[in-house]
PDB file of C-alpha atoms in Angstrom:
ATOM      1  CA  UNK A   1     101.968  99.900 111.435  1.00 44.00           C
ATOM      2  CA  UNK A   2     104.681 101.822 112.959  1.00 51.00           C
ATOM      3  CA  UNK A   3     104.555 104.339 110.230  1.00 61.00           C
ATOM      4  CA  UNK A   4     104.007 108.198 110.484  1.00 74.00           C
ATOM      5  CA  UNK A   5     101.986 109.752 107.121  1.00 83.00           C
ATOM      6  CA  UNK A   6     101.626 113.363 106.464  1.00 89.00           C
ATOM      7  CA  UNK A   7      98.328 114.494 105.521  1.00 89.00           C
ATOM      8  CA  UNK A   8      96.824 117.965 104.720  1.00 92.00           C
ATOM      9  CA  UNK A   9      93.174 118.313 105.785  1.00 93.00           C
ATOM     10  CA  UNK A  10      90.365 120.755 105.516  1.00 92.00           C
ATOM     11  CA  UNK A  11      87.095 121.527 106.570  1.00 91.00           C
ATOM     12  CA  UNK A  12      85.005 118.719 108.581  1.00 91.00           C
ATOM     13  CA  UNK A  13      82.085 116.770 108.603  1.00 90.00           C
ATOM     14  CA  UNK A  14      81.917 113.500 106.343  1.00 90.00           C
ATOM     15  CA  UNK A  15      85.619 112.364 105.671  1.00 92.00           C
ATOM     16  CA  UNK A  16      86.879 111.712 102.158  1.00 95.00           C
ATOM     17  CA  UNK A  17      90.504 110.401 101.662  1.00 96.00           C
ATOM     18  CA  UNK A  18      92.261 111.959  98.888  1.00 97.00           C
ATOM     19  CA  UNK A  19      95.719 110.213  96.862  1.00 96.00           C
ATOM     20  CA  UNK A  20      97.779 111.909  94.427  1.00 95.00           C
ATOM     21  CA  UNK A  21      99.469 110.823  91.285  1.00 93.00           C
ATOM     22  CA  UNK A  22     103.167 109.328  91.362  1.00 89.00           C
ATOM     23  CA  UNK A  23     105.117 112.378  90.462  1.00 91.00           C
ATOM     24  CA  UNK A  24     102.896 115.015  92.087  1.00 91.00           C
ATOM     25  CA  UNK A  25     101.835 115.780  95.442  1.00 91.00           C
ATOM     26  CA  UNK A  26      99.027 116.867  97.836  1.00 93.00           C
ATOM     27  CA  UNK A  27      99.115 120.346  95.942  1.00 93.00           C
ATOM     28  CA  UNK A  28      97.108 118.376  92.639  1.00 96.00           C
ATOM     29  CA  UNK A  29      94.195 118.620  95.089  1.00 97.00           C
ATOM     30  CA  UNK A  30      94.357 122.558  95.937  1.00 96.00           C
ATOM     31  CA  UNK A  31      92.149 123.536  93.402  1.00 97.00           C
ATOM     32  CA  UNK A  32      89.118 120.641  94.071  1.00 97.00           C
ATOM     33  CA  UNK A  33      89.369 121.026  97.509  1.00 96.00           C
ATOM     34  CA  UNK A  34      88.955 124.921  97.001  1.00 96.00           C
ATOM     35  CA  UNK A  35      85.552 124.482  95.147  1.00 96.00           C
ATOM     36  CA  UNK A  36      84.600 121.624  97.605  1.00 95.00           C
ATOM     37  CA  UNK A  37      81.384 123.042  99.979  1.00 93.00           C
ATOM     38  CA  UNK A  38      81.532 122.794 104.163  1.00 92.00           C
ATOM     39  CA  UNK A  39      80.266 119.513 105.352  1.00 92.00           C
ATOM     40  CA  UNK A  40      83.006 117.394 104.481  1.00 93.00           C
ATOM     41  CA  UNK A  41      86.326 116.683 105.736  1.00 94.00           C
ATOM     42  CA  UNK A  42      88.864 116.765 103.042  1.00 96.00           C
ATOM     43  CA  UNK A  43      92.040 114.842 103.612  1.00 96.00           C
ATOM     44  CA  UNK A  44      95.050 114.165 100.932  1.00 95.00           C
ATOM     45  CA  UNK A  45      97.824 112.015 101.600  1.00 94.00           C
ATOM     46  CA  UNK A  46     101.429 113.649 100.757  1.00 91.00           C
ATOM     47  CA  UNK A  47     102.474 109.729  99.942  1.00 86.00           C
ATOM     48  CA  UNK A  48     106.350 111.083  99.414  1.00 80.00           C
ATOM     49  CA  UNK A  49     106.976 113.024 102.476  1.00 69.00           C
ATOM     50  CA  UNK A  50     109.669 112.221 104.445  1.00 51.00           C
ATOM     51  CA  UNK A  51     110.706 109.824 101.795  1.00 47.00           C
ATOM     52  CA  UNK A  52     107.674 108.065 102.022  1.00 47.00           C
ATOM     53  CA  UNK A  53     107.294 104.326 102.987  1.00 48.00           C
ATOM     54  CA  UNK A  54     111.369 103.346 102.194  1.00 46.00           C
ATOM     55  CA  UNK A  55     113.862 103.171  99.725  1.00 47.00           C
ATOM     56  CA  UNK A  56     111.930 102.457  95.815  1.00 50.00           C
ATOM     57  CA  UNK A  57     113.651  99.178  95.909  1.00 55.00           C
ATOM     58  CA  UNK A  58     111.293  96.651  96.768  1.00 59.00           C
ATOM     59  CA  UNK A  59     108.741  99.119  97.686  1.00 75.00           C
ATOM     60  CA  UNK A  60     104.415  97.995  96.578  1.00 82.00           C
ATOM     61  CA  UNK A  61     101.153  98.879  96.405  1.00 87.00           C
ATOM     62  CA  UNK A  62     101.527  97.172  99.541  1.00 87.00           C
ATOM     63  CA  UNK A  63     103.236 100.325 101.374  1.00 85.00           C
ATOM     64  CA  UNK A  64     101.290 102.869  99.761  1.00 86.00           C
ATOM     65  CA  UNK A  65      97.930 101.259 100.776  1.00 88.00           C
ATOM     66  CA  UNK A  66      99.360 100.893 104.659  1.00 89.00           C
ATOM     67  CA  UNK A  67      99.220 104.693 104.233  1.00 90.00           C
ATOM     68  CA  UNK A  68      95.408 104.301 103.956  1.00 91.00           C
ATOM     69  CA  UNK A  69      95.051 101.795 106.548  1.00 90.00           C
ATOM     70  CA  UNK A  70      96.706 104.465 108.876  1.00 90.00           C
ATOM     71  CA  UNK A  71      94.252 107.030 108.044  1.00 90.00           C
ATOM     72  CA  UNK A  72      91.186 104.718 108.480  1.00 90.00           C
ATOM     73  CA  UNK A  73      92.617 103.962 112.023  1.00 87.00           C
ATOM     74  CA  UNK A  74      93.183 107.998 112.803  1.00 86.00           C
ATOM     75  CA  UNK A  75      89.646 109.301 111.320  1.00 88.00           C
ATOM     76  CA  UNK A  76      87.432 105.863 111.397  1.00 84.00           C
ATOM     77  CA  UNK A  77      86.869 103.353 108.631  1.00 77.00           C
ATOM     78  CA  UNK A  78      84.649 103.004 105.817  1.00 88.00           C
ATOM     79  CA  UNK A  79      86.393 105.885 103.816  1.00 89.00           C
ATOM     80  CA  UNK A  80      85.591 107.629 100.998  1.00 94.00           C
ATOM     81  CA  UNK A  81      88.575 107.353  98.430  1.00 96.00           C
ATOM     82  CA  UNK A  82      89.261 108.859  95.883  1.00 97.00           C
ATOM     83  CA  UNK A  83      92.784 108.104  93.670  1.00 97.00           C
ATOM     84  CA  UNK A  84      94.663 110.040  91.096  1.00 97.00           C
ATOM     85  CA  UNK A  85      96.758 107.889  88.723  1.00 96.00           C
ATOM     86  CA  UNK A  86      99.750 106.295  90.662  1.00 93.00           C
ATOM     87  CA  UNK A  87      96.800 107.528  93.373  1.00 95.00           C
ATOM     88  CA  UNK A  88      94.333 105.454  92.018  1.00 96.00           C
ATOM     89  CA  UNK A  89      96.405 102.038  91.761  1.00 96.00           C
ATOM     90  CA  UNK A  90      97.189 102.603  95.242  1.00 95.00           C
ATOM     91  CA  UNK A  91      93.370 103.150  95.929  1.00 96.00           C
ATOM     92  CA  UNK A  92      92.139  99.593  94.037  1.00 97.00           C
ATOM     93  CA  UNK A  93      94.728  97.718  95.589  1.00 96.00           C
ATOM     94  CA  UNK A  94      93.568  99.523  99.042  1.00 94.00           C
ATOM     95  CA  UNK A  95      90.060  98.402  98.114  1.00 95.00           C
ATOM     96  CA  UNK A  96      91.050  95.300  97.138  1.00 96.00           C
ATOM     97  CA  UNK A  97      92.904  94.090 100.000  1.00 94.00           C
ATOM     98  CA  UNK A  98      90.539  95.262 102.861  1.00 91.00           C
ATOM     99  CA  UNK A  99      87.176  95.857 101.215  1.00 87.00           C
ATOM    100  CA  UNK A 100      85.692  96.794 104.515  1.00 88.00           C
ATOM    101  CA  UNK A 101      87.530  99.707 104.683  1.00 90.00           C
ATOM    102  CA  UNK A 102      85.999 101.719 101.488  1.00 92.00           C
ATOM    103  CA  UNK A 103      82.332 102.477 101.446  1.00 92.00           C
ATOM    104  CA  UNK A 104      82.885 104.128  98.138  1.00 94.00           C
ATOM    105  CA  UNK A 105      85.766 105.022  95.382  1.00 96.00           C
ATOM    106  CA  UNK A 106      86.723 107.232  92.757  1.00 97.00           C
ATOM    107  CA  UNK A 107      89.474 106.467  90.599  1.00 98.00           C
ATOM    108  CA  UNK A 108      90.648 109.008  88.338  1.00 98.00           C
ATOM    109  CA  UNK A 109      93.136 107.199  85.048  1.00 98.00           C
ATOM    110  CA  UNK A 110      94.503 104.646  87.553  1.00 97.00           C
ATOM    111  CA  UNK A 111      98.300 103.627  86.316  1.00 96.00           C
ATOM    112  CA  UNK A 112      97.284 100.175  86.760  1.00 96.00           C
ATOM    113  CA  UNK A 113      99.525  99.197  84.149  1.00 97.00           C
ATOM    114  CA  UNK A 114      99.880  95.723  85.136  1.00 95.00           C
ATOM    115  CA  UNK A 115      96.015  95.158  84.173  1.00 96.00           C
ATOM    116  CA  UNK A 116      97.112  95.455  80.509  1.00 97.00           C
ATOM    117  CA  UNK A 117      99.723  92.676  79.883  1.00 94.00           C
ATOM    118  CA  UNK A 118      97.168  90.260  79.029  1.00 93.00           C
ATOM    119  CA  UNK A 119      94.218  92.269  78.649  1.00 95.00           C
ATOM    120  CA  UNK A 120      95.676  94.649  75.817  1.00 97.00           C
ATOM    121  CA  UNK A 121      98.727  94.091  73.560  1.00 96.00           C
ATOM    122  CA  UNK A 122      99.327  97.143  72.137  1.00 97.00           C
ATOM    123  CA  UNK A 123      98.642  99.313  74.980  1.00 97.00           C
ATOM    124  CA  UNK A 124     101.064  97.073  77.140  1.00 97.00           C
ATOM    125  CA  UNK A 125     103.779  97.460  74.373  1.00 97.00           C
ATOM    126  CA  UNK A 126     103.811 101.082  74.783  1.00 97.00           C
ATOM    127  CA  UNK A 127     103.697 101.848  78.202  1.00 97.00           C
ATOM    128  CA  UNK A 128     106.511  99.155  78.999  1.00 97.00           C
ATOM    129  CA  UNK A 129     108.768 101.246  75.912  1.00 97.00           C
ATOM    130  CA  UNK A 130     108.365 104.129  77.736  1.00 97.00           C
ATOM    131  CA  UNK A 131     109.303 102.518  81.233  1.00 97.00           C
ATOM    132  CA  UNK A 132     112.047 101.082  78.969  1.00 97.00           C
ATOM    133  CA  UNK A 133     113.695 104.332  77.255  1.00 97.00           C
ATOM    134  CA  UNK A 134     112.879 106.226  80.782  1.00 96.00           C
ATOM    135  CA  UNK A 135     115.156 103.528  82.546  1.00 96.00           C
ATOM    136  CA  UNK A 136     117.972 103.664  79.501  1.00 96.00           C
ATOM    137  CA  UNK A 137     118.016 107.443  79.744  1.00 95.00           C
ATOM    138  CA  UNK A 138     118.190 107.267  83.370  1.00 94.00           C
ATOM    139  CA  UNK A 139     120.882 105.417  83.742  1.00 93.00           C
ATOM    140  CA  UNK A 140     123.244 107.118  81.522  1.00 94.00           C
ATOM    141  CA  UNK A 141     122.318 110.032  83.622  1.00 93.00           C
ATOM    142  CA  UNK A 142     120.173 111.820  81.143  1.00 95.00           C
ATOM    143  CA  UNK A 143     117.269 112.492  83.784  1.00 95.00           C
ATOM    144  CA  UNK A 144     115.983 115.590  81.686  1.00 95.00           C
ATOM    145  CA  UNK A 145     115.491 113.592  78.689  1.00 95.00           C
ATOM    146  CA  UNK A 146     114.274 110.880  80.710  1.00 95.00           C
ATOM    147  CA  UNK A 147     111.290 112.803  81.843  1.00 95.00           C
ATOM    148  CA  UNK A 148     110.488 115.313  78.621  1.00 96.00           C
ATOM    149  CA  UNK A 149     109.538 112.212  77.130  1.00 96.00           C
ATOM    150  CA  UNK A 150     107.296 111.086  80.304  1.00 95.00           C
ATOM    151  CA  UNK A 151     105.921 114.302  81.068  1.00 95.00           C
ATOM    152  CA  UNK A 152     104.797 115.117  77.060  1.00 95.00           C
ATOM    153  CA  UNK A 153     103.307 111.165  76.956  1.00 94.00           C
ATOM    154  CA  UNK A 154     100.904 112.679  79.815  1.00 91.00           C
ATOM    155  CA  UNK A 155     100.648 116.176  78.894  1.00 90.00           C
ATOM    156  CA  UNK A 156     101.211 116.480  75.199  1.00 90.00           C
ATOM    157  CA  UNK A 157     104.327 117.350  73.019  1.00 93.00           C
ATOM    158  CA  UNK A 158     106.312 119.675  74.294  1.00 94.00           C
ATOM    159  CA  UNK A 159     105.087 120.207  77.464  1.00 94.00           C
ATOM    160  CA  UNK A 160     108.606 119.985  79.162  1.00 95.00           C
ATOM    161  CA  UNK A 161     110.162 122.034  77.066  1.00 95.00           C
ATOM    162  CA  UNK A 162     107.113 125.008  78.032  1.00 95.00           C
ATOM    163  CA  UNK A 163     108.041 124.801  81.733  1.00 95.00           C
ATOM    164  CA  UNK A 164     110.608 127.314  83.206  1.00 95.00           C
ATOM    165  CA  UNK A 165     113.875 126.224  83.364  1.00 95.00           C
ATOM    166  CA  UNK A 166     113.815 126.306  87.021  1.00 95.00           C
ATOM    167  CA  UNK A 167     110.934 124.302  87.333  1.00 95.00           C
ATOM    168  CA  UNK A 168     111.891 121.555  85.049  1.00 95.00           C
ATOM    169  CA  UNK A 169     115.152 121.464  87.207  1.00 95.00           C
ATOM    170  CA  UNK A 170     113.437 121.678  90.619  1.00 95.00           C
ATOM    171  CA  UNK A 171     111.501 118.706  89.234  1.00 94.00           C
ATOM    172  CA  UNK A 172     113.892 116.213  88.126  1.00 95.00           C
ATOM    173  CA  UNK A 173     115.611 116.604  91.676  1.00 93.00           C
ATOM    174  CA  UNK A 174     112.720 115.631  93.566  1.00 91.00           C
ATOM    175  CA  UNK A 175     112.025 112.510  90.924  1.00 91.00           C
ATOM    176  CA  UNK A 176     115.461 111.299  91.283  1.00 90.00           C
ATOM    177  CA  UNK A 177     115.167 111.663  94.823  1.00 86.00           C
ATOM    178  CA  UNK A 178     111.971 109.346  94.931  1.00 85.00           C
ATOM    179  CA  UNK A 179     114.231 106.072  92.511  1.00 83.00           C
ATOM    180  CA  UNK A 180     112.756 104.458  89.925  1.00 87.00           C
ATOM    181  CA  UNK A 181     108.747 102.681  91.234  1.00 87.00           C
ATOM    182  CA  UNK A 182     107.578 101.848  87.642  1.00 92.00           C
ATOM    183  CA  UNK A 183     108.018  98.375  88.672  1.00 91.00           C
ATOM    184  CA  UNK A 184     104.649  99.052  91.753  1.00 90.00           C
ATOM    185  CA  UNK A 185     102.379 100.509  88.644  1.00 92.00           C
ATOM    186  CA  UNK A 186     103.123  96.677  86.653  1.00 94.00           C
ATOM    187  CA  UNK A 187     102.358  94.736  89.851  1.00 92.00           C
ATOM    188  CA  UNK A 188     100.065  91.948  88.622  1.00 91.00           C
ATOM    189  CA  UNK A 189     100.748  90.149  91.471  1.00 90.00           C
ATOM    190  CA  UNK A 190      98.879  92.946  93.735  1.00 91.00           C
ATOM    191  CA  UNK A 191      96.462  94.246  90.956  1.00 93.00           C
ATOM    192  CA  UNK A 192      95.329  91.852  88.827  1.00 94.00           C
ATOM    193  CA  UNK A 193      91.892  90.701  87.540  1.00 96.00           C
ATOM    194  CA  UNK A 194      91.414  88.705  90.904  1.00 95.00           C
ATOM    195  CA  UNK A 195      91.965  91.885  92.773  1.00 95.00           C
ATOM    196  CA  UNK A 196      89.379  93.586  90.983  1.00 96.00           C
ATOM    197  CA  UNK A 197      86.926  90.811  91.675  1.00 96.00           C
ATOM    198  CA  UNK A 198      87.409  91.578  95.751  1.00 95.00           C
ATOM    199  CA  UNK A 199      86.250  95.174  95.571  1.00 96.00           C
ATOM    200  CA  UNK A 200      82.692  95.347  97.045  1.00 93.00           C
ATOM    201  CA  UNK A 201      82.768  99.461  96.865  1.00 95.00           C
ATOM    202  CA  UNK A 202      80.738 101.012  94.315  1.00 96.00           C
ATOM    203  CA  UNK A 203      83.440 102.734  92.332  1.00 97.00           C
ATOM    204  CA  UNK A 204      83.667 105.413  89.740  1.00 97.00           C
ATOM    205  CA  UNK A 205      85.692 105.085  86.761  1.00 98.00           C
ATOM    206  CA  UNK A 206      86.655 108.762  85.728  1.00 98.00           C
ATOM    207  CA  UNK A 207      88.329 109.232  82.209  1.00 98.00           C
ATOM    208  CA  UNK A 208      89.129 112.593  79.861  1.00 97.00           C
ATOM    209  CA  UNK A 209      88.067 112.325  76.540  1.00 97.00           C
ATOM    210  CA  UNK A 210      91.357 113.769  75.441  1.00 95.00           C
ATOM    211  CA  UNK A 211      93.530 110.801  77.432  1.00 96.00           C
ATOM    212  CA  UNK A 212      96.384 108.819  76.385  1.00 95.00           C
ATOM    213  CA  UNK A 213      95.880 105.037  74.681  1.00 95.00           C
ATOM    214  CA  UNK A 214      97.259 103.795  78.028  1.00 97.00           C
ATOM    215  CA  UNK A 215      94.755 105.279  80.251  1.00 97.00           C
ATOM    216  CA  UNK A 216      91.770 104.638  78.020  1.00 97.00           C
ATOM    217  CA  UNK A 217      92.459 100.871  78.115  1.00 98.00           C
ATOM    218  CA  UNK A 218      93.425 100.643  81.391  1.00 98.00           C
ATOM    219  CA  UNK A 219      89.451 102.305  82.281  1.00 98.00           C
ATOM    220  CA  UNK A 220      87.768  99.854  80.199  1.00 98.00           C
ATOM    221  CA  UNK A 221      89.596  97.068  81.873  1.00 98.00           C
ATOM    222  CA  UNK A 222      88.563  98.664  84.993  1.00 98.00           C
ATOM    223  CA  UNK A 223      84.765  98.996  83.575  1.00 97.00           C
ATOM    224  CA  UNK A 224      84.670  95.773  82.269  1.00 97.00           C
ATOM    225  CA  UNK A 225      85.463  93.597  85.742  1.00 97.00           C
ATOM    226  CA  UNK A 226      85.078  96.057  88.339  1.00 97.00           C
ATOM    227  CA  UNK A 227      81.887  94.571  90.340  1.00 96.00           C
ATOM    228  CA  UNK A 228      79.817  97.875  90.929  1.00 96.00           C
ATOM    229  CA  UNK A 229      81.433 100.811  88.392  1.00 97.00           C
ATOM    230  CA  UNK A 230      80.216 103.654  86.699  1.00 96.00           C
ATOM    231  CA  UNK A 231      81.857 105.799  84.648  1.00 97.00           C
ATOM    232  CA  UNK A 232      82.332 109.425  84.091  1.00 96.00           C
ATOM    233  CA  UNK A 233      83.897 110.925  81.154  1.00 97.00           C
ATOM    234  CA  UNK A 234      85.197 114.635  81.711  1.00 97.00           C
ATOM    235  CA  UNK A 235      84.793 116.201  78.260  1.00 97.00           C
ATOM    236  CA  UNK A 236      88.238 117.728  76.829  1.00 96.00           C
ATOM    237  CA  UNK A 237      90.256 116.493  79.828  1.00 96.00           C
ATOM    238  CA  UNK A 238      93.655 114.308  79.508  1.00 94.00           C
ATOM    239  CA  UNK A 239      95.611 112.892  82.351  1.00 95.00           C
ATOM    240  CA  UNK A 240      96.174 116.021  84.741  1.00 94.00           C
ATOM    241  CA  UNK A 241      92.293 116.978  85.189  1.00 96.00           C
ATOM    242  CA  UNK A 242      93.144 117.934  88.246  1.00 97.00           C
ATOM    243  CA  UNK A 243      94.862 120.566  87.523  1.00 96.00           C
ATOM    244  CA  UNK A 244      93.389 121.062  84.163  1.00 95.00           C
ATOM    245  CA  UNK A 245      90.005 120.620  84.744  1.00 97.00           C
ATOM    246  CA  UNK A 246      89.218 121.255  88.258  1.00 97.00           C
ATOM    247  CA  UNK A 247      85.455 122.804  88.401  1.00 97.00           C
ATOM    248  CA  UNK A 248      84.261 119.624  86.003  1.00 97.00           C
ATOM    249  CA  UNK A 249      86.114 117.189  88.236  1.00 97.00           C
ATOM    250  CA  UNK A 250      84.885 118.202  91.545  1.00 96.00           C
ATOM    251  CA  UNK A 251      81.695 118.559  90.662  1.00 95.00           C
ATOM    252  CA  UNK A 252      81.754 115.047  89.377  1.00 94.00           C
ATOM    253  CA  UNK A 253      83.140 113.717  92.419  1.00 95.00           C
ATOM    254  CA  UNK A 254      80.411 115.690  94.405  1.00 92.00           C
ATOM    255  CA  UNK A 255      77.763 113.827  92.575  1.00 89.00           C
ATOM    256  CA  UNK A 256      79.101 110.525  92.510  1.00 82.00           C
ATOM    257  CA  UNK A 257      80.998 109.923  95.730  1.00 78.00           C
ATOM    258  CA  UNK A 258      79.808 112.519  98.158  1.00 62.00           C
ATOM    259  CA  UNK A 259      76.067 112.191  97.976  1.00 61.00           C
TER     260      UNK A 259
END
């Protein structure tokens, strides 16, 4: 592969691969992997380090998923995977591609948006208008506005506006360093309905009751052609359980992909 990926670890014992969302990092994981018991190996992918896999143009699922691949090869293949949002596309199309390599998955509100175009109108409609005004704002410069409108779709109205000025700024920096990939999240080409039908893992669909429109289609998609799914629902959760809802989601995660 010819590739170099940074990855955090802790503990060891039974290894389980960890991917983060598209604007986050391998810190989305520091509070599940601090309520995670001994006897596992905990690793998390920092996808974006370095630059990640190339410049955004013309970058895939394709590059993100070698990132797997290369930590099958390091700590052994099948993995346990589990993927956050831009995470969990990455994670399916992993799955997907080279079933062999995941003995089980988690997804957590993959940004499969792709899935959507024929599968739900509406929700299609307005996750491509916000690609669309992100895009218009971004290229008249306006990256703040760009992502207050982003950040409140997945967080709630005004949600921007509540961070510290220094962290909204330290922000926008690093997302305008990483281009514009909403073009990897429509990828029907990659993650489709036929990639769906080539994952043999047992996978867990997990969902917040509090999520957006987007993300709630996009997990019955997933629950309706997935070959072996369950589904967890994280009571009072949106998007971000991660951060937001730590405790519940590891605890799910304990029970459904590291027993």
């Amino acid at each position: 592969m010819g590739r170099r990926v940074r990855v955090v670890e802790r503990g060891a014992g039974t290894s389980i691969l960890f991917l983060h969302s598209g604007v986050g990092g391998v810190g989305e994981w520091r509070q599940v992997f601090s309520l995670w018991p001994e006897g596992y190996r905990l690793l998390a992918i920092d996808a974006h380090a370095g630059g990640g896999p190339g410049p955004s143009r013309g970058r895939s699922l394709a590059d993100y998923a070698d990132q797997v691949y290369a930590v099958a090869e390091h700590v052994g293949a099948p993995l346990r995977l589990v993927g956050f949002s831009w995470g969990g596309a990455a994670a399916l199309h992993a799955a997907a591609t080279e079933p062999g390599l995941v003995d089980s998955l988690a997804v957590i509100e993959p940004e499969a948006y792709g899935l959507l175009r024929t599968q739900d109108d509406d929700a299609y409609a307005l996750i491509a208008g916000l690609r669309d005004r992100w895009r218009t704002r971004a290229r008249a410069g306006a990256w703040n506005a760009a992502f207050e409108e982003f950040i409140d779709f997945y967080n709630g109205p005004g949600s921007f506006a509540r961070w510290p000025a220094e962290r909204r700024q330290e922000f926008v920096a690093v997302q305008r360093s990483r281009g514009d990939l909403w073009d990897i999240l429509f990828d029907e080409q990659r993650l489709g309905l036929h990639a769906l039908a080539e994952i043999t893992a047992p996978t867990n669909v997990i969902e917040g009751s509090q999520t957006s429109t987007v993300d709630h289609a996009i997990c019955t998609i997933l629950r309706r052609h997935l070959p072996q799914v369950e589904h967890t629902l994280i009571e009072g959760a949106g998007h971000m359980m991660p951060l937001t809802h730590p405790r519940q989601l590891a605890r799910e995660l304990l029970t459904r992909i590291a027993e």
